[in-house]
Short mmCIF file of C-alpha atoms and ligand atoms in Angstrom, two decimals:
data_model
loop_
_atom_site.label_atom_id
_atom_site.label_comp_id
_atom_site.label_asym_id
_atom_site.label_seq_id
_atom_site.Cartn_x
_atom_site.Cartn_y
_atom_site.Cartn_z
CA UNK A 12 -11.50 -7.43 20.13
CA UNK A 13 -10.06 -10.82 19.65
CA UNK A 14 -6.51 -11.66 20.73
CA UNK A 15 -3.96 -11.31 18.10
CA UNK A 16 -2.98 -14.87 16.67
CA UNK A 17 -0.06 -15.87 14.88
CA UNK A 18 -2.42 -15.42 11.67
CA UNK A 19 -2.94 -11.94 12.49
CA UNK A 20 0.65 -11.40 12.38
CA UNK A 21 1.31 -13.07 9.05
CA UNK A 22 -1.41 -10.50 7.32
CA UNK A 23 0.21 -7.65 8.98
CA UNK A 24 3.64 -9.04 8.37
CA UNK A 25 4.89 -8.75 11.40
CA UNK A 26 6.44 -12.22 10.90
CA UNK A 27 7.02 -14.11 7.12
CA UNK A 28 5.22 -17.33 5.89
CA UNK A 29 5.42 -19.01 2.64
CA UNK A 30 2.64 -16.87 0.38
CA UNK A 31 1.29 -19.00 -2.11
CA UNK A 32 -1.70 -16.68 -3.27
CA UNK A 33 -3.07 -13.48 -2.60
CA UNK A 34 -5.96 -11.42 -3.16
CA UNK A 35 -7.89 -8.72 -1.92
CA UNK A 36 -10.15 -10.92 0.37
CA UNK A 37 -7.93 -13.83 1.14
CA UNK A 38 -4.32 -14.87 1.84
CA UNK A 39 -3.00 -18.40 1.65
CA UNK A 40 0.35 -19.74 2.63
CA UNK A 41 1.65 -22.78 3.15
CA UNK A 42 1.15 -24.86 6.80
CA UNK A 43 4.58 -25.09 8.79
CA UNK A 44 4.04 -28.38 9.81
CA UNK A 45 2.86 -29.82 6.85
CA UNK A 46 0.68 -32.94 6.68
CA UNK A 47 0.80 -33.99 3.03
CA UNK A 48 3.27 -32.63 -0.04
CA UNK A 49 0.78 -30.31 -0.64
CA UNK A 50 -0.90 -28.60 2.75
CA UNK A 51 -1.86 -24.95 2.71
CA UNK A 52 -3.97 -22.39 4.93
CA UNK A 53 -6.59 -20.22 3.14
CA UNK A 54 -7.66 -17.12 5.33
CA UNK A 55 -9.79 -14.31 4.84
CA UNK A 56 -8.28 -10.88 5.27
CA UNK A 57 -11.22 -9.82 7.72
CA UNK A 58 -11.02 -11.60 10.80
CA UNK A 59 -13.41 -14.45 12.04
CA UNK A 60 -12.48 -16.52 14.83
CA UNK A 61 -13.86 -19.98 13.44
CA UNK A 62 -16.43 -21.84 10.98
CA UNK A 63 -19.03 -21.69 13.42
CA UNK A 64 -19.44 -17.82 12.88
CA UNK A 65 -19.80 -18.12 9.13
CA UNK A 66 -23.68 -18.22 9.91
CA UNK A 67 -23.17 -14.55 11.40
CA UNK A 68 -21.13 -13.17 8.16
CA UNK A 69 -22.74 -11.48 4.96
CA UNK A 70 -23.12 -14.02 1.63
CA UNK A 71 -20.89 -11.63 0.21
CA UNK A 72 -17.90 -12.47 2.50
CA UNK A 73 -18.83 -16.20 2.32
CA UNK A 74 -18.83 -16.17 -1.45
CA UNK A 75 -15.40 -14.55 -1.52
CA UNK A 76 -13.94 -16.73 1.07
CA UNK A 77 -14.94 -19.52 -0.45
CA UNK A 78 -14.45 -18.92 -4.07
CA UNK A 79 -10.82 -17.77 -3.02
CA UNK A 80 -10.39 -21.30 -1.25
CA UNK A 81 -10.95 -22.99 -5.00
CA UNK A 82 -9.22 -20.27 -6.71
CA UNK A 83 -6.08 -21.29 -4.51
CA UNK A 84 -6.54 -25.11 -5.34
CA UNK A 85 -6.84 -24.24 -8.98
CA UNK A 86 -3.57 -21.69 -8.31
CA UNK A 87 -1.68 -24.91 -7.20
CA UNK A 88 -3.09 -27.24 -9.92
CA UNK A 89 -5.11 -29.50 -7.90
CA UNK A 90 -7.86 -30.52 -9.67
CA UNK A 91 -7.01 -33.54 -11.65
CA UNK A 92 -5.63 -35.66 -8.87
CA UNK A 93 -8.01 -34.25 -6.34
CA UNK A 94 -7.78 -32.38 -3.02
CA UNK A 95 -9.30 -31.99 1.00
CA UNK A 96 -10.75 -29.10 2.04
CA UNK A 97 -10.51 -29.11 6.17
CA UNK A 98 -11.92 -26.79 8.73
CA UNK A 99 -10.96 -27.31 12.45
CA UNK A 100 -13.57 -25.83 14.56
CA UNK A 101 -13.56 -25.97 18.49
CA UNK A 102 -11.65 -28.23 20.93
CA UNK A 103 -12.43 -31.68 19.59
CA UNK A 104 -11.86 -30.94 16.18
CA UNK A 105 -7.89 -29.52 17.37
CA UNK A 106 -8.60 -25.89 16.06
CA UNK A 107 -5.05 -24.45 17.58
CA UNK A 108 -5.70 -21.04 15.82
CA UNK A 109 -8.28 -18.77 16.55
CA UNK A 110 -8.66 -17.22 13.38
CA UNK A 111 -10.67 -19.19 10.42
CA UNK A 112 -8.44 -21.22 8.53
CA UNK A 113 -9.12 -23.76 5.75
CA UNK A 114 -6.55 -26.41 5.32
CA UNK A 115 -5.59 -27.62 1.72
CA UNK A 116 -4.13 -30.99 1.62
CA UNK A 117 -2.92 -32.77 -1.40
CA UNK A 118 -0.18 -34.31 -3.25
CA UNK A 119 -0.99 -37.97 -1.71
CA UNK A 120 -4.08 -40.60 -1.10
CA UNK A 121 -5.72 -39.25 2.17
CA UNK A 122 -7.09 -41.46 4.56
CA UNK A 123 -10.94 -41.85 4.86
CA UNK A 124 -12.11 -41.39 7.64
CA UNK A 125 -9.82 -38.75 8.92
CA UNK A 126 -8.85 -39.53 12.31
P1 LIG B 18 -5.65 -25.87 13.25
O1 LIG B 18 -5.43 -26.70 14.30
O2 LIG B 18 -6.39 -24.46 13.96
O3 LIG B 18 -6.61 -26.60 12.76
O4 LIG B 18 -4.76 -25.61 12.35
C1 LIG B 18 -3.85 -24.61 12.64
C2 LIG B 18 -2.49 -24.51 11.68
O5 LIG B 18 -1.14 -23.60 11.53
C3 LIG B 18 -1.47 -25.85 11.93
O6 LIG B 18 -1.52 -26.84 10.64
C4 LIG B 18 -0.08 -25.59 12.26
O7 LIG B 18 1.07 -26.51 11.51
C5 LIG B 18 -0.24 -24.32 11.32
N1 LIG B 18 0.77 -23.15 12.09
C6 LIG B 18 0.70 -22.85 13.47
N2 LIG B 18 1.38 -21.62 13.72
C7 LIG B 18 2.24 -21.78 12.12
C8 LIG B 18 2.65 -20.51 11.85
O8 LIG B 18 3.11 -19.31 12.57
N3 LIG B 18 3.25 -20.68 10.07
C9 LIG B 18 2.52 -21.15 9.22
N4 LIG B 18 2.57 -21.03 8.31
N5 LIG B 18 1.65 -22.05 9.69
C10 LIG B 18 1.45 -22.13 11.42
#
């Protein structure tokens, strides 16, 4: 059993989060330390630890998760001006929470390459 993370607690409603979208497969909520005017995290309700584990998941799980991320961006009305989706995987990428999460960033011109 993986350790309980802050995102497990958000799913279990043990701690609050500013939810922006929810369906049976995913939960989306505002990042507590936003790096852009829009900074939302999207997690699957079925936990996996990180992006690298996607290779061991069913295509159904992956499809629902990725479709969900796209739906969140659509729900937030981000298509017109654009947005970025980021997965930090592991230490060098700065992953802090061992519960897979997509960052959706938008609302300003984003730098490329990222730092
Ligand atoms: P990572 O660095 O693992 O890719 O991103 C973790 C993200 O979770 C960070 O952007 C951080 O600000 C966010 N975060 C950490 N703790 C909390 C929390 O309790 N609530 C919310 N909404 N976001 C959090």
